[in-house]
XYZ file of C-alpha atoms in Angstrom:
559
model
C -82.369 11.249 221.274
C -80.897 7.676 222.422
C -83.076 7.707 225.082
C -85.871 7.951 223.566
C -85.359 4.531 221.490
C -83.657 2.008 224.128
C -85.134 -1.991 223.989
C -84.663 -2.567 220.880
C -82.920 -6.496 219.552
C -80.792 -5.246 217.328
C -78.718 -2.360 216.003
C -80.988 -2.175 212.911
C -84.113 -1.957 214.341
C -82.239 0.436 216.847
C -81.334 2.414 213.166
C -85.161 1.912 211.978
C -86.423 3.855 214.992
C -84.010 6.560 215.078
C -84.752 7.208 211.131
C -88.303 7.120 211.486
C -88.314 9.768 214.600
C -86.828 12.256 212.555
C -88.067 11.567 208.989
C -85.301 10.606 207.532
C -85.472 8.603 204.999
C -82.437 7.329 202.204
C -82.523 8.124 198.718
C -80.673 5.690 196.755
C -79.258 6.360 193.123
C -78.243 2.391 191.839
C -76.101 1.973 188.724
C -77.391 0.901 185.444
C -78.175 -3.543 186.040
C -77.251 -3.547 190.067
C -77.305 -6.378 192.077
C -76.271 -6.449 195.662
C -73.630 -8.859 196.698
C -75.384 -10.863 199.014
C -72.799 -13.728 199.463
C -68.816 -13.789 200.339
C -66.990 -10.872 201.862
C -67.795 -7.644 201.427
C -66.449 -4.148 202.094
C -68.600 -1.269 201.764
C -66.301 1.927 201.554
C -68.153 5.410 201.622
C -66.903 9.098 202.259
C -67.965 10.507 205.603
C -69.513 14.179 205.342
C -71.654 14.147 207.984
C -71.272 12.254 211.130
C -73.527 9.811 212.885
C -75.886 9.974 210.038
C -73.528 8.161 207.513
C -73.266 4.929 209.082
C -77.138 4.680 210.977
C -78.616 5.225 207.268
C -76.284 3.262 205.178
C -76.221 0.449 207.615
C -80.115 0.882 207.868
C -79.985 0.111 203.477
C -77.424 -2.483 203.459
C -78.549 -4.681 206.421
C -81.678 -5.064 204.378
C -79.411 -7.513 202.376
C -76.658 -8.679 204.114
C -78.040 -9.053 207.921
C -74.205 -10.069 208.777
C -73.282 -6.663 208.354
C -71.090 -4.754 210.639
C -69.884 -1.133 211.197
C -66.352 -0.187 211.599
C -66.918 3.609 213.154
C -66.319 5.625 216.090
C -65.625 3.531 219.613
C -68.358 6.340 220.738
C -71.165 4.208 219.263
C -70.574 1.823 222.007
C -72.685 3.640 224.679
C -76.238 2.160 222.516
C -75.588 -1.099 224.038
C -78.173 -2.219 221.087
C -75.105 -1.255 219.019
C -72.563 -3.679 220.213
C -73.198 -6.667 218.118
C -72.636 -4.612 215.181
C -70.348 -2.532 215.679
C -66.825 -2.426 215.626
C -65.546 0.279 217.721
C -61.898 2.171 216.134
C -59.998 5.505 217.933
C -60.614 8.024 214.728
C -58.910 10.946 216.661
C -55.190 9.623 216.553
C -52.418 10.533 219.415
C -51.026 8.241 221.749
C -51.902 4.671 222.032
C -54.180 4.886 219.188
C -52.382 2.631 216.589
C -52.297 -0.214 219.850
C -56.159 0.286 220.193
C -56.990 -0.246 216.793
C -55.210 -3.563 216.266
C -58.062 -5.426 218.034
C -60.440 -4.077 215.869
C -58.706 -5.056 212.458
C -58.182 -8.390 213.744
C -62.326 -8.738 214.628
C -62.854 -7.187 210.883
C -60.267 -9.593 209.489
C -61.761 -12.615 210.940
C -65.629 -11.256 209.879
C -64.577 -10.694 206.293
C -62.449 -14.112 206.346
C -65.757 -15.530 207.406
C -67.778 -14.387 204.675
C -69.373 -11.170 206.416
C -69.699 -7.399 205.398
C -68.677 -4.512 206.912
C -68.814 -0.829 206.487
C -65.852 1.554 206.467
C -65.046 5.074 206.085
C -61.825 5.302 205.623
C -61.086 8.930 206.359
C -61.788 7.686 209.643
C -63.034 11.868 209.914
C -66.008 13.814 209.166
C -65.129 16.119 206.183
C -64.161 19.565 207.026
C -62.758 23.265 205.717
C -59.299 23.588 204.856
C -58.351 26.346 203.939
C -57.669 27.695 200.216
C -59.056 23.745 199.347
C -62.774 23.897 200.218
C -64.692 21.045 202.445
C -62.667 18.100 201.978
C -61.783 14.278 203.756
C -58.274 13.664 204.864
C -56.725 11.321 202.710
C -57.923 7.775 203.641
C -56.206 4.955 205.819
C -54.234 2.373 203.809
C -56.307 -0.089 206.159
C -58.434 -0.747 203.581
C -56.567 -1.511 200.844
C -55.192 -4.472 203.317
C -58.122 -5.372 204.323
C -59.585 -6.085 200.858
C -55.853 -7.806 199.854
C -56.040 -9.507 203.269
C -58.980 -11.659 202.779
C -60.273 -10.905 199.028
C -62.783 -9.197 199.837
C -65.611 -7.347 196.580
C -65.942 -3.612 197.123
C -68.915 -1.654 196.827
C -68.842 2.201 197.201
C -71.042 4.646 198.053
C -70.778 8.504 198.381
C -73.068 10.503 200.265
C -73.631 14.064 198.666
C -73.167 17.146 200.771
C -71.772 18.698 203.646
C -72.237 19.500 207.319
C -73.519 22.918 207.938
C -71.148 26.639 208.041
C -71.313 26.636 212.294
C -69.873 23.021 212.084
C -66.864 24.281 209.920
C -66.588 27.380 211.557
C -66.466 25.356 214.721
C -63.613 23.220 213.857
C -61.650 26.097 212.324
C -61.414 26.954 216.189
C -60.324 23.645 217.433
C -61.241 19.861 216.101
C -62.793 19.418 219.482
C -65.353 22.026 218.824
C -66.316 20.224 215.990
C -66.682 17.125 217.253
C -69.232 18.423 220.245
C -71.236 19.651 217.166
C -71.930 15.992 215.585
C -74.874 15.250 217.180
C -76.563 18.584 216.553
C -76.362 18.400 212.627
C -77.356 14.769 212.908
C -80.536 16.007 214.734
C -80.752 19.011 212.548
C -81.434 16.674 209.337
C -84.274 16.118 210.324
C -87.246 16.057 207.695
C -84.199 16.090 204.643
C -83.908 12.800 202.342
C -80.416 11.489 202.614
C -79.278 10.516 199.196
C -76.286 7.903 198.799
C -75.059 7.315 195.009
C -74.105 3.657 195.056
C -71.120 2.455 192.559
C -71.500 -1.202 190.964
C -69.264 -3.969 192.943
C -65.781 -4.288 192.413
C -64.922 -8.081 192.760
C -61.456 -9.117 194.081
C -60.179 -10.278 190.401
C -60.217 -6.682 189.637
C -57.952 -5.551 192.676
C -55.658 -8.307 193.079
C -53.292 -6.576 190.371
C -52.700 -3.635 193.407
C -49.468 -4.740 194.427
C -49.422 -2.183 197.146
C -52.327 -0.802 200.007
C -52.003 2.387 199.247
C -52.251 2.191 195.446
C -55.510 -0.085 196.095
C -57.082 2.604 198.900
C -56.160 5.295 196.125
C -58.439 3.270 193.421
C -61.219 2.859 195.558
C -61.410 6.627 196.683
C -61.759 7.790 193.257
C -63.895 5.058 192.711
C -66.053 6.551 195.315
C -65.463 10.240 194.804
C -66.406 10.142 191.137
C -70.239 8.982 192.025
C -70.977 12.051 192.780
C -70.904 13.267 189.521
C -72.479 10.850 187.998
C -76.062 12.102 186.370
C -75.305 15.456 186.711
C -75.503 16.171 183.314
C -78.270 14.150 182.023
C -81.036 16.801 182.062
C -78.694 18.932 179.369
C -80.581 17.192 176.284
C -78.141 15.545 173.486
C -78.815 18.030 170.399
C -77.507 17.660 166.793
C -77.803 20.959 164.180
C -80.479 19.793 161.693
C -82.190 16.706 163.773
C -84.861 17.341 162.934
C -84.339 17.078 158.870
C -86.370 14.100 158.141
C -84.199 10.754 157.021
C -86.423 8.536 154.052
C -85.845 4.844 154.256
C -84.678 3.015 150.361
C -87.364 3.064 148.679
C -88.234 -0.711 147.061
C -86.131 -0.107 143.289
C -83.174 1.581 145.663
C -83.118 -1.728 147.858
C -83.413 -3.989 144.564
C -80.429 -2.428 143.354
C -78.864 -2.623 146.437
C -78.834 -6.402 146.612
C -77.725 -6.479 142.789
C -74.679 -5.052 144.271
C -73.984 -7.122 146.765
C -74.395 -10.187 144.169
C -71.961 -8.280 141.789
C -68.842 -7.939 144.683
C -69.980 -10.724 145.573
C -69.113 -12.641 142.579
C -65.686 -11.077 141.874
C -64.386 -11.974 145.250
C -64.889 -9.113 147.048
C -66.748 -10.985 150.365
C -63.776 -11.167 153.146
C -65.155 -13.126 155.829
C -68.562 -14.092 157.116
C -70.204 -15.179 160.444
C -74.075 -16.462 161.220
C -75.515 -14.827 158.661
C -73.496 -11.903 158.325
C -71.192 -10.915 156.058
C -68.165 -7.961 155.373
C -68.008 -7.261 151.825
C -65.145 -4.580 150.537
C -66.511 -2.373 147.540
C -65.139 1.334 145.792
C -67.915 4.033 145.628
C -68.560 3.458 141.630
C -69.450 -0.118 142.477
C -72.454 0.921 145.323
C -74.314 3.660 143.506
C -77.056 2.218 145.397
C -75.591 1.574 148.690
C -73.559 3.936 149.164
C -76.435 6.587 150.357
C -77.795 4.105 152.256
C -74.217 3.685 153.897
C -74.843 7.360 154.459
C -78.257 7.418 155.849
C -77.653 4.603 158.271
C -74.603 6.595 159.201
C -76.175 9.847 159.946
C -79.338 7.456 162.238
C -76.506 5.993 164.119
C -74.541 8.786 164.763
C -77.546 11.236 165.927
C -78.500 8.115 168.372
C -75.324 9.484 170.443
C -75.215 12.812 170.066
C -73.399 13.096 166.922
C -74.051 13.662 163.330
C -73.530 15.999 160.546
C -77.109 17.027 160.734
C -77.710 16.226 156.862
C -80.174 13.906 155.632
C -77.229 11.635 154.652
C -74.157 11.540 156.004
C -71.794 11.518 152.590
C -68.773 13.574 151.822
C -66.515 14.069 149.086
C -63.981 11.821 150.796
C -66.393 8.914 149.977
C -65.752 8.866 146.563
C -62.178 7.342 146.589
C -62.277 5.691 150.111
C -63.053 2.268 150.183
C -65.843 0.572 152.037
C -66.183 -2.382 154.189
C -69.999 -2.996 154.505
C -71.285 -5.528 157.097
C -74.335 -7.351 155.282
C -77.199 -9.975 156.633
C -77.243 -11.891 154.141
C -81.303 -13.036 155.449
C -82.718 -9.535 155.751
C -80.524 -7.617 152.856
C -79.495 -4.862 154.534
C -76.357 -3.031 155.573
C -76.008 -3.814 159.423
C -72.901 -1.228 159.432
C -69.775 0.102 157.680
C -65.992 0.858 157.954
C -64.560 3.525 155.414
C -60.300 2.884 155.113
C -58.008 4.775 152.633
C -55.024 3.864 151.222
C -52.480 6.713 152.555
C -49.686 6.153 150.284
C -52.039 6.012 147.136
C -54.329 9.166 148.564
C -50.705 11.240 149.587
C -49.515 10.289 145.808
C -53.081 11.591 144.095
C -54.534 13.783 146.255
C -51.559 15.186 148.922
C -52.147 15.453 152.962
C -55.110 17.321 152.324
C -56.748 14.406 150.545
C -56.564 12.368 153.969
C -59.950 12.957 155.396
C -58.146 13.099 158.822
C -56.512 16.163 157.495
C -59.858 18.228 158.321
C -59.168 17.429 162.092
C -55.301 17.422 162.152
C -52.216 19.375 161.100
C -49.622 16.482 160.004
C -45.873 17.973 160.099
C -43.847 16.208 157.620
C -42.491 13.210 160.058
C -45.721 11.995 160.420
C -46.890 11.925 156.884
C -43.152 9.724 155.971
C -44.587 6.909 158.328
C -48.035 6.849 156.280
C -46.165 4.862 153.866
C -47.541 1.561 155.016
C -50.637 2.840 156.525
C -54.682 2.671 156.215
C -56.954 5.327 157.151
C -59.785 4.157 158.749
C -63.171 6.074 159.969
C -66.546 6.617 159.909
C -67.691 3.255 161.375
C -70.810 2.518 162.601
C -73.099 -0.927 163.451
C -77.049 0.141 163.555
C -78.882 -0.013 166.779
C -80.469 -3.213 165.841
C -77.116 -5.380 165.689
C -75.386 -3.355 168.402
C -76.509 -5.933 170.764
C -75.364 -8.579 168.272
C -71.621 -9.510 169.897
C -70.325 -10.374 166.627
C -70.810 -7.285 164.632
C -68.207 -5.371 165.515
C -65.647 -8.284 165.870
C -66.845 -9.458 162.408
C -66.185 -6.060 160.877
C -62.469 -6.387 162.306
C -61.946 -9.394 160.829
C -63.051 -8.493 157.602
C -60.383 -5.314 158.366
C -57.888 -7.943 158.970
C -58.460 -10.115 156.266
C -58.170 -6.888 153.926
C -54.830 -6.225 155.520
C -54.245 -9.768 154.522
C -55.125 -9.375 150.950
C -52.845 -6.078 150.945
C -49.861 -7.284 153.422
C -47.859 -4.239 152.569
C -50.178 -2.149 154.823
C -48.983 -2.890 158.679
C -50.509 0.610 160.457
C -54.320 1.690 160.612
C -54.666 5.026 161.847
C -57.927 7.503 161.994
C -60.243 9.439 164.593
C -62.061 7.133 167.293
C -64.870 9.538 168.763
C -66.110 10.139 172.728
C -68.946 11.541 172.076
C -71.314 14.024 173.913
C -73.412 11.043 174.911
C -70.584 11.539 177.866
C -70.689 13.012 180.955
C -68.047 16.579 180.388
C -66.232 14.320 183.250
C -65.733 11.620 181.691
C -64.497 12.799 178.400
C -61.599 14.379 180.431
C -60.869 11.610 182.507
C -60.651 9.180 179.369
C -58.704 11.855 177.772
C -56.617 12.122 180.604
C -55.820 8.567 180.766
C -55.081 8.179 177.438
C -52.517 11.076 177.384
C -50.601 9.858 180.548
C -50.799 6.320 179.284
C -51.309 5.426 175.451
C -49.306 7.925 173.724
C -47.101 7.555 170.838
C -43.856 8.010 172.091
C -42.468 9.936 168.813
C -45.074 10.916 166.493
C -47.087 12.351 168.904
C -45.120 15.460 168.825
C -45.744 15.855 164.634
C -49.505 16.058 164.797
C -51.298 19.123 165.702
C -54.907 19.403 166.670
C -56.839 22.001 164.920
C -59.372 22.769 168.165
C -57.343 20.578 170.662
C -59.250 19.578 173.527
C -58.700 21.831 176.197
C -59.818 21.544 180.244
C -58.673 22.058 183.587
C -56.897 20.084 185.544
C -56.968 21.376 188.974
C -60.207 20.866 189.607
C -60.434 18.476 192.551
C -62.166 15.217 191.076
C -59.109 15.541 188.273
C -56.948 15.560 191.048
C -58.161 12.738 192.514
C -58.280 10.835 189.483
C -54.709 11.691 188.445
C -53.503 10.545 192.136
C -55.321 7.044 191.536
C -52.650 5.801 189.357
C -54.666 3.432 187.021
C -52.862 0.784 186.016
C -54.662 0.047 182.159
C -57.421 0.351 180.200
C -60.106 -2.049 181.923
C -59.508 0.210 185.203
C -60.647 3.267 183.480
C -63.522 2.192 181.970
C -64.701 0.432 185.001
C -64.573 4.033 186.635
C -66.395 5.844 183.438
C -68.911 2.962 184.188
C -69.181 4.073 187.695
C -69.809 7.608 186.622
C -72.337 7.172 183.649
C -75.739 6.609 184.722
C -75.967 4.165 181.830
C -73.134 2.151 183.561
C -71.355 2.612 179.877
C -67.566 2.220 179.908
C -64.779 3.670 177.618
C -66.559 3.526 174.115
C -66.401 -0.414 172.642
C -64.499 0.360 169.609
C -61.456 2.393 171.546
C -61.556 -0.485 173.497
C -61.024 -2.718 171.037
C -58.337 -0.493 169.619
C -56.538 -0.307 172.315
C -56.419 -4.291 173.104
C -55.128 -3.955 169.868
C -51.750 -2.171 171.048
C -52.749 1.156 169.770
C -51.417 4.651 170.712
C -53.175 8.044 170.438
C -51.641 10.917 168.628
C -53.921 13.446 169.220
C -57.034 15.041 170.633
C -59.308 17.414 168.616
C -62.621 18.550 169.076
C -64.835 18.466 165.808
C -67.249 21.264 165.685
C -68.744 19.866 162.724
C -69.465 16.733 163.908
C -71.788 17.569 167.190
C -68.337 18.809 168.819
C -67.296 15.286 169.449
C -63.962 14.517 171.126
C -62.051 12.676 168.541
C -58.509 10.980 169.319
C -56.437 9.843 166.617
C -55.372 6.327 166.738
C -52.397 4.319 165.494
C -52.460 0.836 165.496
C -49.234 -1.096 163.861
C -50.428 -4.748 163.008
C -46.722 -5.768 163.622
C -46.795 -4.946 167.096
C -50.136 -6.372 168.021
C -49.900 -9.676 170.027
C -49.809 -12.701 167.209
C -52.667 -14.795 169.137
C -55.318 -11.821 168.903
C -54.435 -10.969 165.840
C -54.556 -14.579 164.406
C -57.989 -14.267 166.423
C -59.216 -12.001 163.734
C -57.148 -12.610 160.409
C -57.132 -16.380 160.882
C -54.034 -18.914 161.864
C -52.788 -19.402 158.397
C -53.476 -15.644 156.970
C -51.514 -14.387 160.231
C -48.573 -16.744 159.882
C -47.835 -15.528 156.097
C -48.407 -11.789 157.232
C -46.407 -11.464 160.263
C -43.422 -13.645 158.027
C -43.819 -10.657 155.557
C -42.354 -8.309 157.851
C -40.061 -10.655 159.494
C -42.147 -11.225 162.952
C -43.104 -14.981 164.035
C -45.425 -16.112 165.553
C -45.167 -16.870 169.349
C-alpha cells in the first residue's frame, strides 16, 4: 500500500492519497455551534480502536484547519519518509529503555505546543483490545497528557472514533500482543469502502483545566470527556411523547385577556409588583385574585412543559394545589402577557391547614417526621416555567429570582426554599444518570437526606462501563458536569438552567423520584437555605439594602 503513494510534499497529501485509494472517507458528527480552534495550542485527544486508520483520517480532517498539526503515534510511521515532518515518533509497546526513548519526543511536543501548534494524541498509546470478562476496551491512558496540557496551557478537543477492530484481530492478540500487532495493517486495508465516523466534543479551553491540580485527575477528565461522545445522539430517533398531546390548547380569548390585564392593574395597585426589569415585571398574586390568569398560568404551563417532553397531557395544566399556593407571574408590561410563573407555598401555614399531604411535594415524596420539623421556616416552590419566546431573553429567569428574593424579603421569617427541579426526557437516558449521579456523590444534604423517601426512586445501573468511567473522573463541581452533559447532548445543552442556578445558590438535593404523571420526568428535590447562600449573590438578587436587613434577621453579616 505505501508503495503505491510515494512523492508526495507532505504527510497530508500523503493521507489524501491513501484515503482516496481505498474509499475511505470521514464522517464527522460536530456539536451543537462548533468552531475549530484555529489559533494557540492545541491538543487533540482521541481513543484508538483501530490502528493506522485513526491518526491518517483524523489528521487528514484536522490539518484542513490547523496545517501546523502534528501526530504523536507509533515510531513505525517513520518508514513514509513523507511522514517525518509531521510526525512525532513514541515507543507504544513499553519494556526496557522505553521511558528514555520517549523523553525526546515530549520535549519536541512541548516545544510545538509552547509555540502555538497542534498535535494529536492517543493516549492509550494501544489499539483497543479483548480482555477478558470486560469486553473490547483501551488501557487506561498515559498521565502524559494531562502534563502536557498543564505544561504549556494548552485547549483540548476530543474526538472518539466508534467501533472496533475485527474478531481475528482480538482473537489474535488473545494469543500474544505480537500477533496482534502483525494484524494492523490488514484491518486498515480491510476498511476499505466503510465511512469512518469520528464524534467530535466542543473545545475545552485551559481556564477550564487549570483547577486539575494533578495529571492524572486531568487525563481522567478528558477520557470521559472523550468516551461519553459516543453516546451522544443515540437516542434522538426515540420521539419525545406526552399522554394527551395531541388535546388541542385554545389561546385567551379577547374578554379572558381584558380581564387579565384588569388583574394585573388590581395587584398592581395594592403593592403586590416585587421587582421589575426592561419591561418586565414579577407580580405575586393568591388564586382568588387571577380568576383570569390563573388558566392562562395553566395553559402556558402545559405549552412549555410538552416543548420538553413533559406535561400533564391536559388542556391546562391546573391542580387543586393551585388554589392556596401563591403565584409569582413574570409580566411584559408592553405586550400584556404572562412571560412565565413560579408557584411557592408557605409550609408552616399549609402543614398547620392542610397537614404533609397538603404539600404538593407530598405526591412525589414520603417526608418522615425530621424533615417536616425543619419546614418551619421554609417555602415550597414548583411548577416554574418561562415560555419559549423569552427563554432566550437572559433576564427572565434571573428576574423571576429576584422577585423570589424580594418575596423572601417581604416575609424574612422564611430562610429555606425547597421543591422538585425536573431532568426531563428531553435527556439522553445517559445523561439523566450521570447528572443524577453527580448530584448524589456531591450535593447531598448531609442529614435530611436520610428522612425523605422517594415514592418511584430513580433506579439504574451502575456497572455499566461509561458509569464507570464517569464515576472514576472525579468531577470537581457543577460547571464540570454540565460541560460533559453538553458534550453528550446533540443540542450541546448542559445540566438544566434552573438546577444550575439552584445549585450556585448553595443548594442540596434530598431526593430523586421519577413522576409517572408528569411524562416520567426525573425530579430531584432541592433545598436551598437563604442563610447559607454567599451574601454577594444573594444581594445580587434581593438588592444591597433588602439583603443587609435579612441576613441581620438571622444573625449573619454581610461579608
Amino acid at each position: 500500500l505505501f508503495k503505491m503513494h510515494p512523492q508526495h510534499p507532505n504527510a497530508f497529501a500523503w493521507f489524501d492519497s491513501v484515503a482516496h485509494s481505498l474509499t475511505l472517507q470521514e464522517e464527522v458528527d460536530l456539536p451543537a455551534e462548533f468552531e475549530f480552534p484555529k489559533q494557540g495550542p492545541l491538543i487533540i485527544v482521541a481513543n484508538h480502536p483501530f490502528g493506522v486508520i485513526d491518526p491518517i483520517m483524523l489528521a487528514r480532517w484536522a490539518g484542513q484547519f490547523r496545517p501546523d498539526l502534528k501526530v504523536m503515534t507509533n515510531s513505525l510511521l517513520l518508514a513514509m519518509k513523507e511522514l517525518a515532518a509531521h510526525v512525532i515518533p513514541v515507543d507504544p509497546f513499553g519494556g526496557e529503555g522505553s521511558a528514555k526513548r520517549n523523553l525526546a519526543p515530549m520535549k519536541e511536543a512541548i516545544r510545538l505546543l509552547r509555540g502555538g501548534g497542534a498535535l494529536i494524541i492517543f493516549p492509550a498509546g494501544e489499539v483497543a483490545s479483548y480482555k477478558p470478562g470486560r469486553g473490547i476496551e483501551e488501557p487506561a491512558w498515559s498521565n502524559h497528557v494531562g502534563s502536557l496540557v498543564r505544561r504549556t496551557q494548552a485547549t483540548v478537543l476530543p474526538v472518539y472514533f466508534p467501533g472496533s477492530n475485527s474478531a481475528l484481530f482480538h482473537a489474535a492478540g488473545m494469543i500474544h500482543p505480537r500477533l496482534r500487532t502483525g494484524l494492523l495493517l490488514r484491518e486498515f486495508c480491510n476498511r476499505a469502502n466503510t465511512p469512518v465516523p469520528m464524534n467530535v466534543g466542543q473545545p475545552i479551553p485551559f481556564s477550564r483545566l487549570k483547577k486539575f491540580e494533578d495529571d492524572e485527575s486531568l487525563t481522567r477528565y478528558l477520557r470521559i470527556h472523550t468516551f461519553v461522545l459516543h453516546q451522544r445522539g443515540k437516542e434522538q430517533e426515540a420521539k419525545l411523547t406526552v399522554t394527551g398531546e395531541n388535546i388541542a390548547i385554545i389561546p385567551p380569548s379577547e374578554v379572558q385577556q381584558e380581564h387579565m390585564v384588569e388583574e394585573i392593574d388590581r395587584i398592581r395597585a395594592r403593592g403586590g409588583r416585587l421587582v421589575g426589569q426592561g419591561g418586565l415585571s414579577v407580580y405575586q398574586a393568591h388564586s382568588h385574585e387571577i380568576p383570569a390568569l390563573l388558566p392562562e398560568i395553566g395553559r402556558l404551563r402545559e405549552i412549555t412543559f410538552r416543548e420538553v417532553g413533559e406535561g400533564s397531557g391536559n388542556e391546562v395544566d391546573i391542580d387543586k394545589y393551585d388554589r392556596y399556593y401563591e403565584h409569582l407571574i413574570l409580566w411584559d408590561e408592553e405586550k400584556e402577557q404572562v412571560a412565565g410563573a413560579y408557584r411557592l407555598g408557605r409550609a408552616d401555614v399549609i402543614l398547620r391547614e392542610y397537614g404533609s399531604k397538603g404539600l404538593y411535594t407530598s405526591t412525589l415524596f414520603r417526608f418522615e417526621k425530621p424533615f417536616l420539623a425543619n419546614l418551619e421556616h421554609a417555602v415550597e416552590m414548583g411548577r416554574s416555567f418561562i415560555i419559549k419566546a423569552y427563554q432566550r431573553n437572559l433576564a427572565s429567569l434571573p428576574l423571576l429570582w429576584k422577585g423570589i428574593a424580594h418575596w423572601i424579603a417581604r416575609n424574612p421569617h422564611y430562610k429555606k426554599l425547597f421543591g422538585p427541579v425536573s431532568i426531563s426526557k428531553d435527556y439522553s437516558s445517559l445523561s439523566r444518570k450521570m447528572i443524577v449521579e453527580f448530584l448524589q456523590d456531591n450535593r447531598m444534604h448531609p442529614h435530611l437526606s436520610s428522612f425523605v423517601k422517594a415514592r418511584n426512586p430513580f433506579r439504574y445501573m451502575r456497572t455499566r462501563r461509561m458509569m464507570r468511567e464517569f464515576i472514576s473522573a472525579d468531577l470537581q463541581n457543577v460547571d464540570d458536569c454540565s460541560a460533559l452533559i453538553s458534550s453528550l447532548e446533540t443540542d450541546g445543552k448542559g445540566i438544566p438552567i434552573l438546577l444550575k442556578h439552584y445549585l450556585k445558590l448553595n443548594a442540596t438535593l434530598l431526593s430523586f423520584n421519577v413522576d409517572k404523571d408528569f411524562s416520567s420526568v426525573v425530579d430531584g428535590l432541592i433545598m436551598v437555605d437563604f442563610t447559607e447562600t454567599d451574601a454577594r449573590l444573594l444581594a445580587k438578587y434581593m438588592g444591597e439594602e433588602n439583603c443587609r436587613k435579612y441576613l441581620a434577621s438571622h444573625k449573619k453579616e454581610v461579608e
